[in-house]
Tab-separated table of C-alpha atoms in Angstrom:
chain	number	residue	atom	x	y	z
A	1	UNK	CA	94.413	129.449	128.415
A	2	UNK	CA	94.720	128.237	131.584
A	3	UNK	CA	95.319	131.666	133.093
A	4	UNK	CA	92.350	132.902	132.158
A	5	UNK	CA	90.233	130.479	133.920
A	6	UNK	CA	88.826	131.187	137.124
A	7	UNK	CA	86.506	128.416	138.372
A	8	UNK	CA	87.804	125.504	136.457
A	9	UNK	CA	85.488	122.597	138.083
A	10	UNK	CA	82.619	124.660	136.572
A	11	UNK	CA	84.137	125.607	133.200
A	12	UNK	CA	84.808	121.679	132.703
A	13	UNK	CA	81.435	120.353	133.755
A	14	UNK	CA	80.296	123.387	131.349
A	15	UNK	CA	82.390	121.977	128.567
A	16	UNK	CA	81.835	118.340	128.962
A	17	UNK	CA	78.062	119.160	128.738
A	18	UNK	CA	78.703	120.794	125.509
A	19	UNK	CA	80.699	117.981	124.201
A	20	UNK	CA	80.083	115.009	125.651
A	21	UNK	CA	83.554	114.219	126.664
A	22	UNK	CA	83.878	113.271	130.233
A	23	UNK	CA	85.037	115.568	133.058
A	24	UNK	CA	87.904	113.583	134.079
A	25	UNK	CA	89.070	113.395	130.531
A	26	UNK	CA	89.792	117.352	130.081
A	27	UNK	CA	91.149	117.791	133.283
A	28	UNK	CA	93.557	115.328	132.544
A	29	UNK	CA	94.675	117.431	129.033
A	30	UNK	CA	94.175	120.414	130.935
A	31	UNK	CA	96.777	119.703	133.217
A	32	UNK	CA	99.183	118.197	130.893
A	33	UNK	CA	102.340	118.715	132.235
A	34	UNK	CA	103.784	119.073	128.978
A	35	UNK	CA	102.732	122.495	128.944
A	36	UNK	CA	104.555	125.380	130.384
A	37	UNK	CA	101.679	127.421	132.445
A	38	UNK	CA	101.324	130.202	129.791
A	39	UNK	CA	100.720	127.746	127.007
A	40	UNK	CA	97.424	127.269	125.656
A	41	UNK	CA	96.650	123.749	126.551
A	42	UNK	CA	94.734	121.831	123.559
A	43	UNK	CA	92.179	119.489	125.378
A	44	UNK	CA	89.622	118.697	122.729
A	45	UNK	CA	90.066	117.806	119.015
A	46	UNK	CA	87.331	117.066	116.115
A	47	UNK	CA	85.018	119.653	117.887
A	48	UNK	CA	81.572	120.069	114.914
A	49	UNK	CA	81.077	123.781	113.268
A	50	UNK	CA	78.341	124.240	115.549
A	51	UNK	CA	80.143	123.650	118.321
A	52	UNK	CA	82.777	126.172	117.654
A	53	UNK	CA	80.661	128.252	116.453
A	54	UNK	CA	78.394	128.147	120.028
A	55	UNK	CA	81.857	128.869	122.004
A	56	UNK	CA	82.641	131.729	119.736
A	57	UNK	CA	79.051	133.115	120.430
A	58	UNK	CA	79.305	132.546	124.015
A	59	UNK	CA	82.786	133.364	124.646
A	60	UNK	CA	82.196	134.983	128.566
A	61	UNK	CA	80.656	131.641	129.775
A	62	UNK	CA	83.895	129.711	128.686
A	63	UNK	CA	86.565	132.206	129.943
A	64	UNK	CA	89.957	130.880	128.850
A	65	UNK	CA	88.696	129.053	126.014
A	66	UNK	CA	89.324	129.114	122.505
A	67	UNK	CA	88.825	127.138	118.769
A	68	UNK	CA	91.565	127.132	116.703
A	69	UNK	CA	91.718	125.540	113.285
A	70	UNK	CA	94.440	122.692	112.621
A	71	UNK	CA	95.467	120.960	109.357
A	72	UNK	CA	94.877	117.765	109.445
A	73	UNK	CA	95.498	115.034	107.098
A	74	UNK	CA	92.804	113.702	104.776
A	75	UNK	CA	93.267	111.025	102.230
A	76	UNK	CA	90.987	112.400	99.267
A	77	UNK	CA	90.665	109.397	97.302
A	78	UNK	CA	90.627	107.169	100.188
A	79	UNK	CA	93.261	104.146	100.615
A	80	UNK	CA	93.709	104.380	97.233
A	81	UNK	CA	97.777	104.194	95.747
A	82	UNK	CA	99.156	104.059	99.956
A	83	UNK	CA	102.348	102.293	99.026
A	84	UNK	CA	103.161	104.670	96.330
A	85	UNK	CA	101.884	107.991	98.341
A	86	UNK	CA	103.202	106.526	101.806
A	87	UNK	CA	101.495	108.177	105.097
A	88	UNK	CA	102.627	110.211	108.290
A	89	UNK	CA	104.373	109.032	111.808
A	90	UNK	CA	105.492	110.613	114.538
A	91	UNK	CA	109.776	111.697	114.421
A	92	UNK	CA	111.481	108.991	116.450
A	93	UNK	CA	114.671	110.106	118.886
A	94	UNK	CA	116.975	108.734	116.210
A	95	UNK	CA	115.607	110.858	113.171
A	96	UNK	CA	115.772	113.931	115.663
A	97	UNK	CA	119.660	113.677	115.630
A	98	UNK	CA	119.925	113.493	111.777
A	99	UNK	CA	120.505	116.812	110.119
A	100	UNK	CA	117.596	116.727	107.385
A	101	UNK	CA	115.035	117.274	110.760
A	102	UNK	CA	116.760	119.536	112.708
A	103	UNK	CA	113.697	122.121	112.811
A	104	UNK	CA	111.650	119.281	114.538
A	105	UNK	CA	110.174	118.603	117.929
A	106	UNK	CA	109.490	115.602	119.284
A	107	UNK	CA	105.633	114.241	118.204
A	108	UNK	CA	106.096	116.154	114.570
A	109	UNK	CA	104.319	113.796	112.005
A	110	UNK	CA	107.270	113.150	108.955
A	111	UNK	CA	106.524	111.213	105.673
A	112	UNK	CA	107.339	107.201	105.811
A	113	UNK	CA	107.206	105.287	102.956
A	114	UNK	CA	106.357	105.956	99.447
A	115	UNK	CA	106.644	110.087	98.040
A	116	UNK	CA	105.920	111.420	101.474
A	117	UNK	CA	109.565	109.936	102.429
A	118	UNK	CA	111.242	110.470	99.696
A	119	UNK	CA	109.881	114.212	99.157
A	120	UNK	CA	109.618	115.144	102.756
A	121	UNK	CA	111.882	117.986	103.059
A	122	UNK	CA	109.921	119.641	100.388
A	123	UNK	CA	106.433	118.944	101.244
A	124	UNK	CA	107.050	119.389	105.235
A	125	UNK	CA	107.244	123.437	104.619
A	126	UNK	CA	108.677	125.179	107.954
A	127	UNK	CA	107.104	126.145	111.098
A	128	UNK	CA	106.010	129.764	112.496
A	129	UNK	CA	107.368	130.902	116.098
A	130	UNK	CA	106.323	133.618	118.254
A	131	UNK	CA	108.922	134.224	121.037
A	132	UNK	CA	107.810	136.236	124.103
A	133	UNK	CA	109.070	137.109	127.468
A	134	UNK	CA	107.767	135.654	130.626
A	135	UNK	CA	108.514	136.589	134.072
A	136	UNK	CA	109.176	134.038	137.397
A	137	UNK	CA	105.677	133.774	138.133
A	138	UNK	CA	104.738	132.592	134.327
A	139	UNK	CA	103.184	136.515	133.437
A	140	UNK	CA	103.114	137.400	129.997
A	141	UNK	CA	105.935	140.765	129.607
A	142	UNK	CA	106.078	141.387	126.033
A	143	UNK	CA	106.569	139.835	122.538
A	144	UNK	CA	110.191	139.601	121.452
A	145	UNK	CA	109.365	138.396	117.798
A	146	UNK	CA	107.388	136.212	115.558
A	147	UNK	CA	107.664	134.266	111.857
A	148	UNK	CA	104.468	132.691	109.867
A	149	UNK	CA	104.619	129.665	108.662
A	150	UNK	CA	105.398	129.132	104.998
A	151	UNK	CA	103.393	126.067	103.491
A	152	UNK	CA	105.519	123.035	101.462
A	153	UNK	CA	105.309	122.501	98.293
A	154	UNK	CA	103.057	120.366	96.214
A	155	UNK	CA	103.910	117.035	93.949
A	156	UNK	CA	102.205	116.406	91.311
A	157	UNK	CA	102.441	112.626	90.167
A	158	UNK	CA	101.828	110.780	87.240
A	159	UNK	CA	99.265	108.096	88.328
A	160	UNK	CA	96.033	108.388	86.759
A	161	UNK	CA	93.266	107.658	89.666
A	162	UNK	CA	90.927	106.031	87.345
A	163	UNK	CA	93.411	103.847	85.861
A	164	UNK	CA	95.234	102.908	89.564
A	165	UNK	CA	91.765	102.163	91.280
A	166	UNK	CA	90.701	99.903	88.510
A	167	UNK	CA	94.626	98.310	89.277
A	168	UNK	CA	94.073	97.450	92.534
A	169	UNK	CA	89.821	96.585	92.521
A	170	UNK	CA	91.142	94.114	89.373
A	171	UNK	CA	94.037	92.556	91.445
A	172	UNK	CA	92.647	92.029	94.495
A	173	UNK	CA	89.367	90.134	92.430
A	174	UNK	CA	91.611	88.102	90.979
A	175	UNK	CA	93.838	86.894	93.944
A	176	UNK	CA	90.701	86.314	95.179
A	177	UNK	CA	89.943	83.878	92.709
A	178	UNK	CA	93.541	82.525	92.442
A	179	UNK	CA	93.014	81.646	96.503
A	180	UNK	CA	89.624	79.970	95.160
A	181	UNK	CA	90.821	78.024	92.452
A	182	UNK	CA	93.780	76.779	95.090
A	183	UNK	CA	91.878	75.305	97.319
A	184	UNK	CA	90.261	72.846	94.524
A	185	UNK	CA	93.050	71.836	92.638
A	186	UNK	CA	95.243	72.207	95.766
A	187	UNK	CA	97.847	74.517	94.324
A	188	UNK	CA	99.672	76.851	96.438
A	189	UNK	CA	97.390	79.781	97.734
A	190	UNK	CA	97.976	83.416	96.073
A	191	UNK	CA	99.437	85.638	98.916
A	192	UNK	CA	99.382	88.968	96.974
A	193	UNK	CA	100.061	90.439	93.770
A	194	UNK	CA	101.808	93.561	91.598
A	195	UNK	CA	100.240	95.481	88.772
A	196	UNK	CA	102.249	98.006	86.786
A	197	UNK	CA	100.966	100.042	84.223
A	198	UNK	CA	102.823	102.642	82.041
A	199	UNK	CA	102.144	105.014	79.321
A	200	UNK	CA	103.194	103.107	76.306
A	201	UNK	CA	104.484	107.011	74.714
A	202	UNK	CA	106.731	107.844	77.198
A	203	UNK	CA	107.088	105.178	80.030
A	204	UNK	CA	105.388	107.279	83.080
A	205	UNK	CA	103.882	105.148	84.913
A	206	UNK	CA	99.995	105.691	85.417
A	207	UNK	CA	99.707	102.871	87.672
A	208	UNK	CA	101.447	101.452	90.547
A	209	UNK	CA	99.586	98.384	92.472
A	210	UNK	CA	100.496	96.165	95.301
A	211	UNK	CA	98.632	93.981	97.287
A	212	UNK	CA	97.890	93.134	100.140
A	213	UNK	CA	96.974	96.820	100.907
A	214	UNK	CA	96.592	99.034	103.624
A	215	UNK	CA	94.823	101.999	104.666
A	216	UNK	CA	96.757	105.089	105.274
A	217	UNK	CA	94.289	106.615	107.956
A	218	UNK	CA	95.425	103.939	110.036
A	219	UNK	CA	98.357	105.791	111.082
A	220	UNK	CA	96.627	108.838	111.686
A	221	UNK	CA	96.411	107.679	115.715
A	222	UNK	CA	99.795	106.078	117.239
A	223	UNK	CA	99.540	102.829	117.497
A	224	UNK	CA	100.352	100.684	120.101
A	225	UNK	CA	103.483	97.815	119.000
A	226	UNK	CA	101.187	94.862	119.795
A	227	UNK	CA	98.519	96.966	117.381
A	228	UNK	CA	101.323	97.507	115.089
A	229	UNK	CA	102.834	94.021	114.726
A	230	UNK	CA	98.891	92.800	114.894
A	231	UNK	CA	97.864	94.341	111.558
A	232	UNK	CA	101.397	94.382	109.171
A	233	UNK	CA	104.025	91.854	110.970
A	234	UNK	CA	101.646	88.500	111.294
A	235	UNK	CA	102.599	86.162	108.554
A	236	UNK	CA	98.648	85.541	108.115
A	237	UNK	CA	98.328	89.090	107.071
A	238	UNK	CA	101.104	88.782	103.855
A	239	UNK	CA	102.597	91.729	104.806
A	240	UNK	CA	100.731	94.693	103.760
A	241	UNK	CA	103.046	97.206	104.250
A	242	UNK	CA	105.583	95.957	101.549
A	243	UNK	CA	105.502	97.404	98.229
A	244	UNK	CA	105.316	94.067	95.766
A	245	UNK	CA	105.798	95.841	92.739
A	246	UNK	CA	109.290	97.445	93.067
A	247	UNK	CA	110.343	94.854	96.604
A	248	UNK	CA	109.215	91.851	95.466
A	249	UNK	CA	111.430	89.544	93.299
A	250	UNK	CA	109.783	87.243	91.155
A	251	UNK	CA	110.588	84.935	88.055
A	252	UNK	CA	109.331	87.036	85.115
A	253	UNK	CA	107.967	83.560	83.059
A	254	UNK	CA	107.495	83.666	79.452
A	255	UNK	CA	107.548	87.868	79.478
A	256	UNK	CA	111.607	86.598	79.431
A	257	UNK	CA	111.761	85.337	76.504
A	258	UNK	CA	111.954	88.064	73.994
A	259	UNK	CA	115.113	88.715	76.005
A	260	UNK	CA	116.423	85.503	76.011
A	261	UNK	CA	115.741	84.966	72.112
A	262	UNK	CA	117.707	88.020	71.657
A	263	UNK	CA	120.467	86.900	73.473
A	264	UNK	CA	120.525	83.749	71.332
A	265	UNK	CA	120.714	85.800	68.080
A	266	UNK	CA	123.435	87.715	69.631
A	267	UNK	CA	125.275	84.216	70.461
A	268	UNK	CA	124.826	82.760	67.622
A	269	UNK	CA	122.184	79.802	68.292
A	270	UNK	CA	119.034	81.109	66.537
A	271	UNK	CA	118.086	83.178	62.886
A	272	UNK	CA	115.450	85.416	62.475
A	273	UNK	CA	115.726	82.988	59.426
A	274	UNK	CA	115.741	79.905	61.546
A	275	UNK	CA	113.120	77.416	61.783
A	276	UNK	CA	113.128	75.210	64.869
A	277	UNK	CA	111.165	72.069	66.270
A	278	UNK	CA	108.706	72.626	68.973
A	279	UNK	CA	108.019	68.711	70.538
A	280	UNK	CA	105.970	68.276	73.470
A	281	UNK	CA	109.414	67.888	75.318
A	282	UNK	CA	113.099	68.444	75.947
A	283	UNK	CA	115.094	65.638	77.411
A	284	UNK	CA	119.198	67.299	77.568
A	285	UNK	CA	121.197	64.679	74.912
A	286	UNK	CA	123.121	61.926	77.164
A	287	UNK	CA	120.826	62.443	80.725
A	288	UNK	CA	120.023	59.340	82.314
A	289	UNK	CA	118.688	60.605	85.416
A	290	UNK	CA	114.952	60.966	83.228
A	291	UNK	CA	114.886	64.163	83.917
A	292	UNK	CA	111.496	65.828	81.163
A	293	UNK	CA	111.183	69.150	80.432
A	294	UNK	CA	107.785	69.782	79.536
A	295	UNK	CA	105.981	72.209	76.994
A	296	UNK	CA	103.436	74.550	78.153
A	297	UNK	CA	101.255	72.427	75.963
A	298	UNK	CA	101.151	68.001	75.224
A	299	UNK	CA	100.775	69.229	71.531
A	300	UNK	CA	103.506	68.414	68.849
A	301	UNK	CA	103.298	71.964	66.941
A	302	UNK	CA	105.963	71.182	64.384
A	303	UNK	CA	108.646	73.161	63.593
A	304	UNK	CA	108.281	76.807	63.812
A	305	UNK	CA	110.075	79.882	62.614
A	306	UNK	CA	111.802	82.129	65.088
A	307	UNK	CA	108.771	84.647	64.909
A	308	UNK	CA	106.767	82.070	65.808
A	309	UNK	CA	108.575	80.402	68.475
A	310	UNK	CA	107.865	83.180	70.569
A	311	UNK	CA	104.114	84.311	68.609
A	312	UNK	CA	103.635	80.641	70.141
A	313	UNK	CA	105.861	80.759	73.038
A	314	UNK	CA	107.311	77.463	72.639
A	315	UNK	CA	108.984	76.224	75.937
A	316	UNK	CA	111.296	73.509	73.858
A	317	UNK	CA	112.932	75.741	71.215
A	318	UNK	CA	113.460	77.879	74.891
A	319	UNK	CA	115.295	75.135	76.392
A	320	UNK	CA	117.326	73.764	73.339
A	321	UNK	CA	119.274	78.017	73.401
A	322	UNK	CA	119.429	77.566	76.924
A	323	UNK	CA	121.231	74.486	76.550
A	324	UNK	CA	123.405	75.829	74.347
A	325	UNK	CA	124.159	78.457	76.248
A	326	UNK	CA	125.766	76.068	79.434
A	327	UNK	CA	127.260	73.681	77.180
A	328	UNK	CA	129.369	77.053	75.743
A	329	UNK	CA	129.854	77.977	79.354
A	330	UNK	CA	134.242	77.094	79.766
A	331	UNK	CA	134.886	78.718	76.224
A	332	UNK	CA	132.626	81.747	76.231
A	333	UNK	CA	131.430	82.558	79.963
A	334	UNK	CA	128.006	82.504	81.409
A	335	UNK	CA	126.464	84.344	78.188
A	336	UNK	CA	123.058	84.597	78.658
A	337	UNK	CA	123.878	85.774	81.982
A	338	UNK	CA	126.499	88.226	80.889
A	339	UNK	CA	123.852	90.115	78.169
A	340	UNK	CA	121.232	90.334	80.435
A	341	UNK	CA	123.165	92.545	82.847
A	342	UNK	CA	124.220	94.501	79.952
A	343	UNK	CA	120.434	94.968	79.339
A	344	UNK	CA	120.125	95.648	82.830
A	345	UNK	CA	117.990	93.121	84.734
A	346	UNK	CA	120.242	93.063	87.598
A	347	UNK	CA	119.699	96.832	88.464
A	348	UNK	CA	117.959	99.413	90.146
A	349	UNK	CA	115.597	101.076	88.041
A	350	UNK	CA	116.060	104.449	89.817
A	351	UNK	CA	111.705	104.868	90.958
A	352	UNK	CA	112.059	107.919	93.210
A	353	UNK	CA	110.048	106.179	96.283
A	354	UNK	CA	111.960	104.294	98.457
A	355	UNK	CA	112.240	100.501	98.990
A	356	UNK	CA	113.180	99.253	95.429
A	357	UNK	CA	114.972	96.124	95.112
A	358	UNK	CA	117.363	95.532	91.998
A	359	UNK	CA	117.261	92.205	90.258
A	360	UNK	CA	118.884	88.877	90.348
A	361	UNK	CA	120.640	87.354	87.601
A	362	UNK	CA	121.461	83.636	88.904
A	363	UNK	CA	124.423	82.310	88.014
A	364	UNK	CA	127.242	79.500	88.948
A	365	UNK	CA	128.434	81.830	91.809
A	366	UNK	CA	125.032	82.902	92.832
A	367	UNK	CA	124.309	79.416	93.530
A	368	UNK	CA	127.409	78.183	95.227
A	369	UNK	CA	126.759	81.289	97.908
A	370	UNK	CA	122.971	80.774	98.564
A	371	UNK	CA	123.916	77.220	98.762
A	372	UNK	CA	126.469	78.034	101.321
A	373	UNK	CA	123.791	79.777	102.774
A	374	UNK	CA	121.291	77.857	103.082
A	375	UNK	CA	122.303	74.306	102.369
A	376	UNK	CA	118.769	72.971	103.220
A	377	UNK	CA	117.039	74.898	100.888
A	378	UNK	CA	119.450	74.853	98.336
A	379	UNK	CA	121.230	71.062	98.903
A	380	UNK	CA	122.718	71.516	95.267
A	381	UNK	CA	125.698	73.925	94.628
A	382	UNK	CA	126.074	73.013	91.079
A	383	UNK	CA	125.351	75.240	88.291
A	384	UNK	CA	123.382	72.220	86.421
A	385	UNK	CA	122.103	72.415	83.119
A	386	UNK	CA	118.595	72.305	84.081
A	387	UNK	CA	119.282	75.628	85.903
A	388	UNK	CA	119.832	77.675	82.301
A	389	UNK	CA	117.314	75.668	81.142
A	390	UNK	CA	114.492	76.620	83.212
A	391	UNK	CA	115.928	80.102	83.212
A	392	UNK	CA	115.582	80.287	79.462
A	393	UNK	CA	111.677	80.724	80.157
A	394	UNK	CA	112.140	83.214	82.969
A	395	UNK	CA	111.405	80.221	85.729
A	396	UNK	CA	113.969	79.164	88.278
């Protein structure tokens, strides 16, 4: 209280002694211009028990100052779950002008990312005020009123700790080893991963992975934009901040097929009767460009029943329904296409953090417009059919 101080070059060499915090350093904070003259000015943080406890005890040799306890944010189990729990930032000028923070200052820490954004007007809770009067010279006249703080509320989740730190130790081992195996065989390097896990009785989910990671207590201090961009916007660091499981879009490989399958039944081109050949490979009747489709396996494993084509997860039966499935294409529409929507594969799921990306279903006039797009990367604007046939295994 910076009215209360009388001979401040000796109460600041007092209290840098105490602390070991430079001189300069709290005179700076103590004449923080941000502060009206009858505010108490903070100019220390973090200060040990015994420390407060010595100023308390010694109040007359440190007239003017005070300890006052803060809340301040502490991750209990560590960096563990940040992209589903999210962390704190300051309010930016924009967010000040939207109605939902209209009871903020500028500095305030809000949620961003994960449940603290989506559940911040519940968990923020709402500030206490104490008005008073103060004269032309900055003199203390009177209290006009005053309003304690009311806490937010709590969230209870459904993760299960034990189950989402063995999630994300498990992943990041074996990207690890993905990266490892890479560099012999010279495949393409792993540059993160998504694990999922849900309660197979009533679909909550118990874990929610993604990686890269971050940790949360990072944003704890403001950091700088060259900090920033160092450790989440540098291609080399696979963008942590992104949540992989519900924004990243990814070809869902032979977990498809079940889908697919039923599709066919609904279509017409397979039996749960049916038996079907499973050869080492496809080749589309009347091709001459020698185009092979490949089995996950050089094996010839006969012909199979429709249980087993997918116990065995036979590529080839796979590509023979998506085959049949473009050559019905002008009489009956992009099938395939058409039930998986109704299934839903194309939509939002509805997660209640934010950042969730809905599906793609690929089709003839998906590919014409990213080929308009980006006629480089996609020279073809056909809808060939190769393209239903690698999407009968969830590739493509």
């Amino acid at each position: 209280d910076r009215q209360k101080v009388g001979d401040e070059e000796a109460l600041l060499r007092d209290l840098s002694a105490l602390l070991d915090e430079p001189m300069t350093d709290l005179g700076e904070r103590l004449g923080d211009p941000d502060y009206l003259p009858y505010q108490p000015v903070p100019v220390y943080e973090g200060a040990s028990e015994t420390v407060a406890i010595y100023l308390k005890e010694h109040a007359d040799d440190f007239p003017g100052v005070d300890v006052r306890e803060a809340g301040v944010r502490r991750y209990a189990e560590g960096g563990l779950a940040p992209h589903v729990l999210g962390y704190l930032g300051q309010v930016n000028p924009e967010e000040l002008k939207d109605p939902s923070f209209v009871d903020l200052r500028p500095g305030q820490l809000v949620g961003r990312g994960g449940v603290e954004q989506r559940y911040e007007e519940y968990l923020r809770g709402t500030d206490g005020w104490l008005k008073q009067e103060i004269d032309a010279q900055g003199e203390l006249q009177g209290t006009l009123g005053v309003r304690d703080e009311t806490p937010g509320n709590d969230v209870v989740l459904s993760l299960d700790a034990d189950i989402q730190r063995l999630a994300e130790e498990t992943m990041e081992e074996a990207v690890s080893q993905a990266r490892g195996i890479a560099t012999i065989t010279g495949y393409l390097k792993a540059t993160g991963g998504a694990v999922v896990v849900l309660d197979p009785n009533d679909g909550h989910i118990v874990a929610l992975a993604s990686y890269p990671t971050f940790d949360p207590e990072l944003f704890l201090e403001p950091l700088t934009s060259r900090e920033y961009r160092r450790r989440f916007l540098l291609p080399g660091r696979n963008y942590p901040l992104t949540n992989r499981a519900i924004a990243g879009l990814y070809p869902p490989g032979s977990t498809f097929k079940p889908f697919v399958a039923a599709a066919a039944l609904r279509a017409g081109y397979a039996s749960p009767e049916g038996f079907y050949p499973c050869p080492p490979d496809f080749v589309v009747p009347g091709d001459t460009s020698g185009t092979v489709f490949g089995n996950w396996t050089d094996a010839d494993l006969g012909v199979l029943s429709f249980a087993d084509s997918l116990i065995r997860s036979c590529d080839t039966v796979f590509y023979k329904w998506g085959l049949d499935f473009y050559a019905d294409r002008k009489p009956r529409g992009e099938l395939m296409q058409h039930q998986l929507r109704q299934w839903g594969f194309d939509e939002l799921i509805g997660i209640d953090i934010p950042g969730e990306q809905e599906g793609r279903i690929p089709d003839a006039r998906w590919k014409q417009a990213v080929h308009a797009q980006y006629p480089e990367l996609f020279p073809e604007s056909t809808w060939l059919p190769g393209d239903n046939i690698n999407m009968s295994i969830g590739q493509g």
